[in-house]
Each structure stands twice: as C-alpha cells, then as structure tokens.
Coordinates of C-alpha atoms in Angstrom, one line a residue:
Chain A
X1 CA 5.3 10.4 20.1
X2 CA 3.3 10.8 16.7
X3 CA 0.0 12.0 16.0
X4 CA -3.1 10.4 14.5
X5 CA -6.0 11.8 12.3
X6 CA -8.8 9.7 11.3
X7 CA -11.9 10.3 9.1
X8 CA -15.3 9.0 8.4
X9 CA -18.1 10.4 6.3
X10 CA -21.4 9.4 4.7
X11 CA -20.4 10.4 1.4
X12 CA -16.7 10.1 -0.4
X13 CA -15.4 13.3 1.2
X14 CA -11.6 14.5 0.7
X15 CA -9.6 15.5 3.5
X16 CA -7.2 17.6 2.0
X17 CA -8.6 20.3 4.5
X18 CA -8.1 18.5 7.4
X19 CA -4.4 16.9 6.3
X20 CA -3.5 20.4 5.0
X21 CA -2.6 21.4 8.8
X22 CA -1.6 18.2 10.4
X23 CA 1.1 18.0 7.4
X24 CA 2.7 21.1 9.0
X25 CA 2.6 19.1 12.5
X26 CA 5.5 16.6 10.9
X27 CA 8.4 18.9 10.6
X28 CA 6.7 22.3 11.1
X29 CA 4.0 23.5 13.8
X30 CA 5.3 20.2 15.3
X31 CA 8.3 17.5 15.8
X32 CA 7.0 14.3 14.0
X33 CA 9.3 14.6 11.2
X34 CA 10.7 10.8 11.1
X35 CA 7.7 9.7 8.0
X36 CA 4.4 10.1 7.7
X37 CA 1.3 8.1 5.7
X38 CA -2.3 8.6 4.5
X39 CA -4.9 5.3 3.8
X40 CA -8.0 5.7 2.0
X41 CA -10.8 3.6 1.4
X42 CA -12.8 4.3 -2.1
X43 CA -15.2 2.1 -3.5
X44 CA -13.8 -0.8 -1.7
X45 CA -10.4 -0.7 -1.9
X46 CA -7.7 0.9 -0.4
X47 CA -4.9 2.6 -1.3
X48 CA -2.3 4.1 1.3
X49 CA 0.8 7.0 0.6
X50 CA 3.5 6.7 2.7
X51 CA 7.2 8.3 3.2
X52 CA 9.8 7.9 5.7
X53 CA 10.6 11.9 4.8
X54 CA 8.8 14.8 6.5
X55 CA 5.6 15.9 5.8
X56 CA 6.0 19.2 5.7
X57 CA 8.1 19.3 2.9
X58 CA 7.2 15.8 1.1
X59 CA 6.1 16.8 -2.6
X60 CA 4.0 13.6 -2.3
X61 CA 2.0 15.0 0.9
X62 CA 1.8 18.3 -0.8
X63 CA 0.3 16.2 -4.0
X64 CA -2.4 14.7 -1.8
X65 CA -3.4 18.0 -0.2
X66 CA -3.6 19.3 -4.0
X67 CA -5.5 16.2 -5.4
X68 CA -8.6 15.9 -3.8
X69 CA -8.9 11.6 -3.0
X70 CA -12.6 10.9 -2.0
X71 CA -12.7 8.5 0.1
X72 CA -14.9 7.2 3.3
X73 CA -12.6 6.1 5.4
X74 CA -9.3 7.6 6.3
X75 CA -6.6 7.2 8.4
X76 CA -3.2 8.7 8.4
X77 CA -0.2 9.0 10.9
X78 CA 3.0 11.4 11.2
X79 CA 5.9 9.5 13.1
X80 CA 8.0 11.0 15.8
X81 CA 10.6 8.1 16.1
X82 CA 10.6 6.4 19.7
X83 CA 10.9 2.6 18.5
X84 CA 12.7 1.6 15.8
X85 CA 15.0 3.6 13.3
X86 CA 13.5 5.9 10.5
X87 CA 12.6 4.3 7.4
X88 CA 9.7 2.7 5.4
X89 CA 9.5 0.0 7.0
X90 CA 8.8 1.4 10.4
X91 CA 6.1 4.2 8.7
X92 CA 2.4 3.7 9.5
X93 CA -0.2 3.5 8.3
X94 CA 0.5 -0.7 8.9
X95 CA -2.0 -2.7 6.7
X96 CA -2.8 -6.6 6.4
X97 CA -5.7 -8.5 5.0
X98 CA -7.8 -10.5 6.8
X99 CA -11.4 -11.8 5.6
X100 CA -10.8 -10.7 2.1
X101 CA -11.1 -7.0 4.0
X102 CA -7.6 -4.6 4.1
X103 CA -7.2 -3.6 7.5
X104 CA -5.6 -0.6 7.9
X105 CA -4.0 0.5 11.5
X106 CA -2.2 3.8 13.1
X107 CA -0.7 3.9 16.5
X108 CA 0.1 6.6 18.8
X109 CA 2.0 5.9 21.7
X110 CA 4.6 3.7 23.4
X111 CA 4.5 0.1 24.4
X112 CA 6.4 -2.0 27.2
X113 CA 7.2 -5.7 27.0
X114 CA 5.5 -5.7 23.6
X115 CA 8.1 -8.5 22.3
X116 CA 6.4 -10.8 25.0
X117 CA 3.0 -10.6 22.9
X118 CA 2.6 -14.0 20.9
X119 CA 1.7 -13.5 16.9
X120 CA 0.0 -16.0 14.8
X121 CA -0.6 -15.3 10.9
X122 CA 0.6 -11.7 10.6
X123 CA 4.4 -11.1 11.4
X124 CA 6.3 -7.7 11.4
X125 CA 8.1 -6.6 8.5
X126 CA 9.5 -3.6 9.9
X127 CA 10.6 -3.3 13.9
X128 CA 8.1 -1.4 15.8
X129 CA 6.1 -2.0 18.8
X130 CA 3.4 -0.3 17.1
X131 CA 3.3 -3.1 14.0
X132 CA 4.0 -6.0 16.2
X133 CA 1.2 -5.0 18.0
X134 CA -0.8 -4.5 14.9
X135 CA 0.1 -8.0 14.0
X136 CA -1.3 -9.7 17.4
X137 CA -4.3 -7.8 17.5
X138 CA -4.9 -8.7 14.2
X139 CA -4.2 -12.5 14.7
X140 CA -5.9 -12.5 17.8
X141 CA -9.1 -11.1 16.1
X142 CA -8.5 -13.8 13.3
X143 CA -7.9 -16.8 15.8
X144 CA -11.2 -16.2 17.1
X145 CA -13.4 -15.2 14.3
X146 CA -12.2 -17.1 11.2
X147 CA -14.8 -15.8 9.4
X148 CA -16.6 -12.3 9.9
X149 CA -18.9 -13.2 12.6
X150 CA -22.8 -12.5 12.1
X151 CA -23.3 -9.9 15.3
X152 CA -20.6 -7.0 14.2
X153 CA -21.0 -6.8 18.4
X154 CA -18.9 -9.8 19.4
X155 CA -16.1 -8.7 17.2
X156 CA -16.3 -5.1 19.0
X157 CA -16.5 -6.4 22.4
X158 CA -13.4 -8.2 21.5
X159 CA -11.4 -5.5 19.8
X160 CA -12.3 -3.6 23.3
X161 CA -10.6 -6.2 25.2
X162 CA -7.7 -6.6 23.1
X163 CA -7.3 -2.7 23.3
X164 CA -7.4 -2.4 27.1
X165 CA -4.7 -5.3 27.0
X166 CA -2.3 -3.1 24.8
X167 CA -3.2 -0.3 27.2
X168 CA -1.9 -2.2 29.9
X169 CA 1.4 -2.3 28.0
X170 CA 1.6 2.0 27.8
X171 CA 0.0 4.5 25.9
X172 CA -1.8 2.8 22.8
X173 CA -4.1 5.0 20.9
X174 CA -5.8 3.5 18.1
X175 CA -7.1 4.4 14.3
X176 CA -8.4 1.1 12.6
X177 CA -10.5 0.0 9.8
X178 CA -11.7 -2.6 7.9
X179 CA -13.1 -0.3 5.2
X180 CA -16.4 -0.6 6.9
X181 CA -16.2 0.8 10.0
X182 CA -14.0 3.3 11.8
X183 CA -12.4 2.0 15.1
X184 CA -10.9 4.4 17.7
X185 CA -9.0 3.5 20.7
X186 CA -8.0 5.8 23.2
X187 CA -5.4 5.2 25.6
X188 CA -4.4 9.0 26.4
X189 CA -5.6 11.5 24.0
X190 CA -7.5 11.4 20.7
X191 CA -10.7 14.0 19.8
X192 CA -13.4 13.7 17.6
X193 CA -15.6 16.8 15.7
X194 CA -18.9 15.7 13.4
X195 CA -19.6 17.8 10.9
X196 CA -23.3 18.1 9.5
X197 CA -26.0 21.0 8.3
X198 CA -26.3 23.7 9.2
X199 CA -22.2 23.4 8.1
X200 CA -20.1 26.5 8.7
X201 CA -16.9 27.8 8.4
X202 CA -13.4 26.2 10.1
X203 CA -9.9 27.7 11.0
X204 CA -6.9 25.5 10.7
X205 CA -4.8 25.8 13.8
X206 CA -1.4 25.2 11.6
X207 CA -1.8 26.8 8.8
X208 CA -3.3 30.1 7.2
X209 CA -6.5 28.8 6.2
X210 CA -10.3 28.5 6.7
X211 CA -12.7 27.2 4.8
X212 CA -16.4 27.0 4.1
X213 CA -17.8 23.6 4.2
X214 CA -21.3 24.9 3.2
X215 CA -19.4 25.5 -0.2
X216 CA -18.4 21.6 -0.5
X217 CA -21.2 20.0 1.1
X218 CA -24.6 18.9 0.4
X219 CA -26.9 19.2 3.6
X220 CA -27.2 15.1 3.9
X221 CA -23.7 15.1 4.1
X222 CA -22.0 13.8 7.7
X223 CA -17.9 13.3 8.1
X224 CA -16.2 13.4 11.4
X225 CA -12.8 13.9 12.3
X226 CA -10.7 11.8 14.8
X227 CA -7.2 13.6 15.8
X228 CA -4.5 13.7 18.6
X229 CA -5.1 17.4 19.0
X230 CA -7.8 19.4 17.5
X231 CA -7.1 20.8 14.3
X232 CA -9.6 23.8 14.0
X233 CA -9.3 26.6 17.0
X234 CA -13.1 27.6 16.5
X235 CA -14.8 24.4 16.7
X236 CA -15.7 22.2 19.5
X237 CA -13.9 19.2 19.7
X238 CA -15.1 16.6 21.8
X239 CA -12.7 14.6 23.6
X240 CA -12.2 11.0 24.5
X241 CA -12.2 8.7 27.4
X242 CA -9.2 6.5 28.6
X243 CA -10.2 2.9 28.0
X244 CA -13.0 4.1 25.1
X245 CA -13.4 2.5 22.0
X246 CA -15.6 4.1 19.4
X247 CA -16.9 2.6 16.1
X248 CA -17.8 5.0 13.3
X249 CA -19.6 4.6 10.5
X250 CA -20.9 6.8 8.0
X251 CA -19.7 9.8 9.7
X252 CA -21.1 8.5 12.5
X253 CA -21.0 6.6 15.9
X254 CA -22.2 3.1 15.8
X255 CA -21.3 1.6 19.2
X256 CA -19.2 3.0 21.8
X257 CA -17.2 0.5 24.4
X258 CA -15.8 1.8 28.5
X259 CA -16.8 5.4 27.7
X260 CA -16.8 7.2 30.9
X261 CA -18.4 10.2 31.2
X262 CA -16.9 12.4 33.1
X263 CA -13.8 12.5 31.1
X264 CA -16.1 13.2 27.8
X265 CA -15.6 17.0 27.9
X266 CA -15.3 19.3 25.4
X267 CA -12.0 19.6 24.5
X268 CA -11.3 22.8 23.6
X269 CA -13.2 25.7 24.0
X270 CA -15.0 27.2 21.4
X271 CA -13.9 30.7 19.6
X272 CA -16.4 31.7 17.3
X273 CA -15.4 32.6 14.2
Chain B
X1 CA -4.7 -7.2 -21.5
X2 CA -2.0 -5.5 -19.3
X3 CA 1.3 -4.9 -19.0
X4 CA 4.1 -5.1 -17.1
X5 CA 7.3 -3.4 -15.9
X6 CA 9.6 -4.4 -13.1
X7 CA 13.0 -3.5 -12.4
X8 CA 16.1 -5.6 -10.5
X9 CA 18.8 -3.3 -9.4
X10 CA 22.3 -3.7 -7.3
X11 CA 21.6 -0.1 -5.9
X12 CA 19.1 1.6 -5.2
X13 CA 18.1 3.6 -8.9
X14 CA 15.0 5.5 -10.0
X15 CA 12.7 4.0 -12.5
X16 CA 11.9 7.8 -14.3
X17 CA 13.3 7.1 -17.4
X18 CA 11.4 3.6 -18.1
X19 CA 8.4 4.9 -16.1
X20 CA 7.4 7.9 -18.4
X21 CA 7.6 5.5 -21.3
X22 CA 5.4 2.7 -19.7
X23 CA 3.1 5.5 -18.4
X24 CA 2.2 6.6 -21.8
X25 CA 0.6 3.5 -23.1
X26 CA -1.9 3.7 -20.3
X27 CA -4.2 5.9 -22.2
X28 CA -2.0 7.4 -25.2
X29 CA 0.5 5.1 -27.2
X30 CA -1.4 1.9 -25.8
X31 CA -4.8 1.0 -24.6
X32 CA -4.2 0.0 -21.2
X33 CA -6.3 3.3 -19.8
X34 CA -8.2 1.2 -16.7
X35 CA -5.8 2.0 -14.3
X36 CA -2.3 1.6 -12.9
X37 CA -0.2 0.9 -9.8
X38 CA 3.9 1.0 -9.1
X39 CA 5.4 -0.8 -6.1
X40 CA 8.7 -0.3 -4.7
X41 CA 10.7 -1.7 -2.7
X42 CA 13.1 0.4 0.1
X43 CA 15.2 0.0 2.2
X44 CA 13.8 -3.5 3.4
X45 CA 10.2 -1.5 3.5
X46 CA 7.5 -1.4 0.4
X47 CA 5.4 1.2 -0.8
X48 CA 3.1 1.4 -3.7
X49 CA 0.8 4.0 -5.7
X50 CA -2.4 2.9 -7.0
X51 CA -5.0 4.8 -9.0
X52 CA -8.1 3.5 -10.9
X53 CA -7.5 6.0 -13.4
X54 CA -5.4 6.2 -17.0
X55 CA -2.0 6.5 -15.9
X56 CA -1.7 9.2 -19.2
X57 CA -3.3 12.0 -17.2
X58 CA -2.7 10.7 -13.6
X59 CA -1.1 13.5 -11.7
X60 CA 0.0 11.0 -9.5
X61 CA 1.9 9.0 -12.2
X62 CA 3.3 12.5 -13.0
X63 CA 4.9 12.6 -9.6
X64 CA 6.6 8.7 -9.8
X65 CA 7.9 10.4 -13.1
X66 CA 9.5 13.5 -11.3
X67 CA 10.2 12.4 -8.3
X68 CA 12.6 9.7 -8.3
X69 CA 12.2 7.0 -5.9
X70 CA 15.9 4.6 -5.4
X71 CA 14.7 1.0 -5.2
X72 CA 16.4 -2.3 -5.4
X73 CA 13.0 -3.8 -6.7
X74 CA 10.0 -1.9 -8.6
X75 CA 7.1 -3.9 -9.8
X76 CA 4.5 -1.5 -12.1
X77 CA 1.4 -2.1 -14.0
X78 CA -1.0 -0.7 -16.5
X79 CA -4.5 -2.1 -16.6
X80 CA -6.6 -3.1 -19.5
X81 CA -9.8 -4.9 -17.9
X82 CA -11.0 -8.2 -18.5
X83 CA -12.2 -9.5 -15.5
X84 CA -13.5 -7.0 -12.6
X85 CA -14.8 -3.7 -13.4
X86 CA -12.3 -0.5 -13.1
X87 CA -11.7 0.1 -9.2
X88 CA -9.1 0.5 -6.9
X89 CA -9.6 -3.0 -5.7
X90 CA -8.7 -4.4 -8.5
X91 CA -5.7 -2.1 -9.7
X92 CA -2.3 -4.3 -9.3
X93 CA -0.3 -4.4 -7.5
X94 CA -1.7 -6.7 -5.3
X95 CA 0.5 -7.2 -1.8
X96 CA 0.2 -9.7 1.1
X97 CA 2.6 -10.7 4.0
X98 CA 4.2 -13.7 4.3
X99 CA 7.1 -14.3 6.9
X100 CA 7.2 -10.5 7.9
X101 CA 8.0 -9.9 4.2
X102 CA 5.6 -7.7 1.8
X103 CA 5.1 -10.1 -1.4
X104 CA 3.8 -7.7 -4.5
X105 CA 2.6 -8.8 -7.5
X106 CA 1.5 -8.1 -10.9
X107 CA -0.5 -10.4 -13.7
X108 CA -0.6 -10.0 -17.2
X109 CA -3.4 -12.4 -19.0
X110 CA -6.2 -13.8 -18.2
X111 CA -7.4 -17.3 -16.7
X112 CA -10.1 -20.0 -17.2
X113 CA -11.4 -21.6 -14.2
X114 CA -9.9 -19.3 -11.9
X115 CA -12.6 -19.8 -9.5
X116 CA -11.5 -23.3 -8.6
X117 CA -8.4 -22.5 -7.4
X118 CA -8.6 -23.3 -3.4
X119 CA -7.6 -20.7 -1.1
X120 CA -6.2 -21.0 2.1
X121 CA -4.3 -17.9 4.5
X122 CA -5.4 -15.0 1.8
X123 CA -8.6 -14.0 0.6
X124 CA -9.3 -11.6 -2.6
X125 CA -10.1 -8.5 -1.3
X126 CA -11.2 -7.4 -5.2
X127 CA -12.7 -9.3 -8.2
X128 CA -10.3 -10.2 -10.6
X129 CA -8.8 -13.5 -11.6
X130 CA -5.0 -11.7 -10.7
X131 CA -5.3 -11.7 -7.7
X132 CA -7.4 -14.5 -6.7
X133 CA -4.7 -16.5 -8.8
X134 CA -2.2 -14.7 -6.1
X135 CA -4.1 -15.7 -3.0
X136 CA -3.8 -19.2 -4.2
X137 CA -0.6 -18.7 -5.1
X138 CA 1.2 -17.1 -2.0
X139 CA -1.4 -19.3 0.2
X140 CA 0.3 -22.4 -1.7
X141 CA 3.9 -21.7 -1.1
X142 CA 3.1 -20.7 2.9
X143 CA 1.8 -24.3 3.5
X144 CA 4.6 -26.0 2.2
X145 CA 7.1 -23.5 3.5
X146 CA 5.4 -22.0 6.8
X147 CA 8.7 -20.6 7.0
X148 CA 11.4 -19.3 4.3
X149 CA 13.2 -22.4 3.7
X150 CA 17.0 -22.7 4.2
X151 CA 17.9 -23.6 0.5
X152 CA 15.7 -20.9 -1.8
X153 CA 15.8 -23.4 -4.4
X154 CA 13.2 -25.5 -3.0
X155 CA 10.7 -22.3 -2.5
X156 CA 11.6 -21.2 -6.4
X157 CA 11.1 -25.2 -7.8
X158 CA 7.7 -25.0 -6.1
X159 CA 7.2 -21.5 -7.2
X160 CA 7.7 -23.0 -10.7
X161 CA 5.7 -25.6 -10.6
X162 CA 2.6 -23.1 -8.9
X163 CA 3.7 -21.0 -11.9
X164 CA 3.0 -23.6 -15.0
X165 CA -0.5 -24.9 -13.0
X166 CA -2.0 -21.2 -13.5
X167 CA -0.3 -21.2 -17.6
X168 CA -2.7 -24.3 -17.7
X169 CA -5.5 -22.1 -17.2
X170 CA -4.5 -19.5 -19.6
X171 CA -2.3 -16.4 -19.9
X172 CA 0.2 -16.1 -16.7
X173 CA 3.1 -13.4 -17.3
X174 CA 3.9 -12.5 -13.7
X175 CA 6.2 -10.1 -11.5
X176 CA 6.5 -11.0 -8.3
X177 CA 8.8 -10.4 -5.5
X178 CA 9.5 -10.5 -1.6
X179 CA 11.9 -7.5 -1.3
X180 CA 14.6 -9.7 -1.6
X181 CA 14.0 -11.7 -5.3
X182 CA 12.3 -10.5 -8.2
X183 CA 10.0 -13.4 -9.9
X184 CA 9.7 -13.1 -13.5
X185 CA 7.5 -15.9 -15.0
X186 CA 7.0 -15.7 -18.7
X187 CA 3.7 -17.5 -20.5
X188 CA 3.1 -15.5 -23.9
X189 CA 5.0 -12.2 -23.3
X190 CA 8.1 -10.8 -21.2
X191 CA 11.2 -9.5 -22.4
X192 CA 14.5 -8.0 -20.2
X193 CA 17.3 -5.8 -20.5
X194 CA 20.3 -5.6 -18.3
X195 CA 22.3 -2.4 -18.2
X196 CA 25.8 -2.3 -17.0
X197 CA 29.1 -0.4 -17.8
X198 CA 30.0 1.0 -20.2
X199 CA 26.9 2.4 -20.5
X200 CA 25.2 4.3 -23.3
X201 CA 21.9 6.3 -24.3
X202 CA 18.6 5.0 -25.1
X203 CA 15.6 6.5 -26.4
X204 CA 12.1 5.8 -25.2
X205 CA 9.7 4.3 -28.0
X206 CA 6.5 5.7 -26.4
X207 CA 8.1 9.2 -25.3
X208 CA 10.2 11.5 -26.7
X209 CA 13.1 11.1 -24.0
X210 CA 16.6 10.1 -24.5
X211 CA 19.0 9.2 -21.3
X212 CA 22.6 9.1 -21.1
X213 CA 23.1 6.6 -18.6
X214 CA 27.0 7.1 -17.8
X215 CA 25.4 10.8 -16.4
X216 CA 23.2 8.7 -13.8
X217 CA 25.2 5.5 -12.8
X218 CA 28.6 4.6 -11.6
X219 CA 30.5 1.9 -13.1
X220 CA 29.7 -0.8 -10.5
X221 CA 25.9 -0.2 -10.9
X222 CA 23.9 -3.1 -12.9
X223 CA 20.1 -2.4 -13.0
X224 CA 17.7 -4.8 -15.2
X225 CA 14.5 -3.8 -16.2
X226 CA 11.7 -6.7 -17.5
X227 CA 8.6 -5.4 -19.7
X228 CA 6.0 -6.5 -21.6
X229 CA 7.2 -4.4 -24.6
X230 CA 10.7 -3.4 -25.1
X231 CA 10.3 0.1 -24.1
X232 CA 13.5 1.6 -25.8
X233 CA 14.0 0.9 -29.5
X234 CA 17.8 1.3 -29.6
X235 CA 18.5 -1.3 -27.2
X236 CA 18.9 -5.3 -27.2
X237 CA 16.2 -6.8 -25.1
X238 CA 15.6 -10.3 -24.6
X239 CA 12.7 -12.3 -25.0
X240 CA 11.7 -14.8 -22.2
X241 CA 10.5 -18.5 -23.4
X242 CA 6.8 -19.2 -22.8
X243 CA 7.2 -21.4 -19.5
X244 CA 10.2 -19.6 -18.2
X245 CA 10.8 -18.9 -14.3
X246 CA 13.8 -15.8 -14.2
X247 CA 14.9 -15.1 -10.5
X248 CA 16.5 -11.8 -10.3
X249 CA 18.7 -10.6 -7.7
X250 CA 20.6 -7.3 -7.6
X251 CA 19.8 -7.0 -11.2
X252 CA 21.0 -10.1 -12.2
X253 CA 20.0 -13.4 -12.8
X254 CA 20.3 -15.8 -9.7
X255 CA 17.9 -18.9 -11.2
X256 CA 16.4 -19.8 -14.1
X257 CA 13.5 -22.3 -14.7
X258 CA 11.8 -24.0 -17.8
X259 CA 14.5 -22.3 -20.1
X260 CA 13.8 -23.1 -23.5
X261 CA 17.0 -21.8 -25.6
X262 CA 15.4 -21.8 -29.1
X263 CA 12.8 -19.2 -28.0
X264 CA 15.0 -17.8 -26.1
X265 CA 16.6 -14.8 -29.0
X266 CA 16.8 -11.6 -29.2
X267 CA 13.4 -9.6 -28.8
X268 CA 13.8 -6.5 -30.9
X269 CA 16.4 -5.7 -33.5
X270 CA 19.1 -3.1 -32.3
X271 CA 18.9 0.3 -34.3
X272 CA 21.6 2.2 -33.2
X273 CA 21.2 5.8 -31.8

C-alpha cells in the first residue's frame, strides 16, 4: 500500500511541515520506500518532483522540505510497490491535461480487474492499476464534458460516480486536482485537519519536530490537510467516510458527495500539547 | 529569446557537466533570467524540474548540477520572455501524452499568428506561443497517426513538414522527443556535438569547469549533446542548416530532413586545450 497527503489553503502556503514527516513514512517510520512525488499548483501552473528512490533519503525530498514552494494546491504520494515494478514510470503523482487544466492524481490502494476498464484519450505510460485508472477516469470525465461544464456540480456528481465504480474494483483512495479544486475520494482511510485562527502549535508524529503556525500565518489564513494517517499526534483529525468524496477549495470544503455520518468520527484523539 | 540544451545518449549519462554551463547564462553569462525547466527521460518514465525563477541562483538548478540524473534523453531550457509573463505555466518544458508516451518539448523563437493555429486533443494550459505552437503540433501528428505508425518515417516526414509550417511564422528551433527519439529542428540557431571514444577534456565557456571524459565513460558510450550555443570552447560543434529536422537516437543520428550541406560547417573554431 502507499500513502497520500493532500493540501489546500487560501493563500500560497508551503508544506514543507507537513511533508517533513510523511518523508520519513517512505523508507523510515514506514515501508513505502519503492518512489515517492510532490505536485504543486502556483499561480496556475504546476510543477510536480518525483523519484523512484526513497524518500527518506532522497536529496531531492530533502530539497523540497528545505525550499519552501508556495503553492495552493498539493498533492504528493510515497509508493509501497504492489502493481507494477519500481521505477519512474510507475511513481505518482500521474498528471494529464484536459481543458487546458493539468490534472494531477494520487492513488492509494489496490485494484481488481482494472485491465477490463476501457480508456479513451489518455493511455498509460507506465503499468499500474493506479494510472490506468487515472487514465479512464480522466477520459470518462472528458467524454462527457468536452468542455468544462457551467454547474462545477454535474462534474462532481460525476467524479462521485466514477469513484464508487473504482471502489467497486478494491480499495481506491483518491487525491485529485485540477488546480482549482481539491478532490478527495475515500475508499478505506484518508483524514482531513483545517487549520485557521486562533492557530497553535503542531507535533509531527515522525519526526522531532513542532511548530508554531501562529509564527507563519496571518489570521485570514485557512489550509487543510488531507492524509492516509494523521500526521500531528496533538491535533484532531477528522476522518472520512467509505464512498465520500470531498471537494476543497481554498482551504476549504465546497461540496461533499455519500458522506455518511456515523463513520465521520474524529480520528484520533486529541493530546494537548 | 531562449535557449536550448538537449542531450541523446546510448546509456544512461548525467548532464552535470553541460548543465552548470547552460545554467549560468540564465541570469549571469546570458540574459535568459525568466525561468528554466530540465526534462529527463528514465528508464522508459519522464521527469522534469521547472522553476519561474533565474536558473543562476535556483537552488533547485544547483541540485540537477550535483546530483546526477542517467538519462538516455534530457531536454533543458532557459527562458528569456517574449510572449507570456514569467510563471510556472509558461516555463518549458511543456509535456503531453500521446500513445502512453510522455512527448516534452522546448521552443526557442518566437511566432506570428500563433493564435490561428487550430487545436484539436491538447489545449495550452499557459500563455505563450511555445506551447500553443506544441498543442497544435502534437494534436496534428495524433490525427494523422492515432497510433505510432509501423514505419517512423512517415511520423518524422509529417513531423517535418508540421516543423517548416510554424518557421513560416517565425523563429522555430525545437527539442522534442517521445522517450524513444530526440527531435532537433533547426530555424535560425542549433548546433551539436557528438562525443565518443577516444575521448578527451573540454572546458565550459560559461563556467570555470574542465572534464576529462575518459574518467566518466566507457569506450562503448556515445552521448550527443545539441545547444543553442556551443557550450565548450575547445570542442568541434556543428551547426544545424536553418530548415533542418535531426532525429537522434542513442546519441546518434537516425534521420535527417531539409539538410542543406553548404550551411551545414563547422559552428565554432577548435582551440585546443
């Protein structure tokens, strides 16, 4: 399996914090040391880092905790290996543009009969489950809405419904963007923190460090976090339903699709500081 | 104006050596301070690094320099903007997919009536003539060939003739490649260098660097790299003719189009080291 973090903020906001302990995850405090890779969206583009290596010793993941990238949208994956070999190919974050838009996609999970799925413009150019069902999704989307639609809505509602159909197939969570909104599928396991005034201070779980957000925030400021497993042990982290889709932007949620409340818990209890 | 740097290699090999020279002229020897972006191609995967910032002082340029990358194929840029403001969307590389290959590419000039030029499967996602002109382009050869064709030579005749239709509207030098072929299409200003055994030193015109090639290479290894500028100034490199289509593969030349022998001579004089 692999894990996902995902990021979406009001204002360009680095996440060097955040990435500093799911870095140690890939090789370290964790196993998913077949590659890892980081996408951010600044100012309308997009620019992604990604290495087939481990993170935890990758001097290009140590560069991006070191060089603080603002960006408003991120999303970033570290790979255990379960379908296809190790290599760049196979790395996500998987991106393709549609709409003059770069989409950029993460999977966690595993997928049956995934080779059955039928793809239209985008094809695979490495051999996972994970991209080829990147691809369909993708194409599906594209097949019906050649052009961004009018009502942000009826592309949601479809997205939903294209989800639930890779859920059928196994476990598929989901980190996607367009560069204007943050989509987040959950299949099995993903939680989400928002950070906003009065901000205080966080504890990495991995790693030896806490920081002060009141130090590197204004108080309009907004940016939540979307991970596997929460990556602060003093925060509350709220976590997802099976079959949910959320839609962030700004730091914040815009729509929500099959949320189901009784699995919304908190997800972790809450240690103060 | 921009410029260029791409490399054709029968092993994988690190671009350092040519990289810290070309780096340099974004922001220090040469004026091309408006951003910069290096592509490489793996192991049948492709990654690039993209910053809207002078490649000079980029710590991120600094790590491509010290951290060397094998590739069979590297495609790098340094910006000087014409057309579309400084911004990550508009930094080259530019990528797309096309038959579950990544296609990157790089543009040196600048077009007239750029706006005209009908696209099809890939939109800009930025605002520069570039990669418009590459929408067009890659959108072109995918409805004539919705698949790669059986004989290449059909794909690289129409590449061609794409190729001379965007010199018509101005300045087209162009690196472009699939993973598999590297595109070099000359309209004002490309020259190449092919390095084989026995090899020898060369010295860096925009850095104070000098490589001894026999330390890094075996004797079977044959790497060409194609540049704007010669970047060494003890070397041979050869000037491409205005019109001219070079297909490289495995650092050598596979096809040649529009060769016009009388401009065809050598670019720089040799001073011996």
């Amino acid at each position: 399996m692999c894990e996902l973090l995902g990021m979406s903020a009001n204002v360009p906001t680095d996440i060097c914090f955040s990435f500093t302990g799911f870095l140690r995850r890939g090789g370290e405090t964790g196993p998913h040391g077949d590659g890892w890779g980081i996408a951010f969206y600044e100012q309308g583009g997009y620019r992604e880092f990604r290495d087939p290596h481990p993170s935890a010793d990758s001097p290009i993941a140590r560069l991006i905790c070191e060089y603080p990238i603002k960006s408003n949208i991120v999303i970033s994956h570290i790979r255990q290996a379960n379908v296809g070999n190790v290599g760049l190919a196979n790395t996500h974050p998987f991106s393709r543009e549609m709409w003059g838009r770069q989409w950029g996609y993460a999977h966690n999970g595993q997928l049956q009969g995934w080779q059955t799925l039928e793809l239209s413009f985008y094809r695979p150019i490495g051999r996972t489950d994970s991209e080829h069902a990147f691809c369909w999704l993708l194409g599906e989307l594209r097949k019906r809405f050649p052009q961004p639609p009018e009502d942000p809505g009826a592309l949601w509602e479809t997205l939903h419904g294209l989800c639930e159909r890779l859920r059928a197939l196994g476990v598929f969570n989901l980190l996607l963007s367009d560069g204007h909104y943050l989509y987040c599928f959950c299949s099995t396991k993903l939680v989400h923190i928002t950070r906003r005034a009065p901000f205080g201070k966080a504890r990495l779980r991995d790693a030896d460090l806490i920081v002060d957000f009141v130090e590197h925030t204004t108080s309009n400021d907004i940016v939540s976090v979307i991970a596997t497993e929460a990556l602060t042990d003093n925060e509350e982290w709220t976590r997802m339903s099976p079959g949910e889709l959320l839609v962030w932007r700004h730091g914040e949620i815009s729509a929500r699709y099959g949320h189901d409340t009784v699995a919304s818990e908190v997800a972790s209890s809450m240690h103060k500081l």
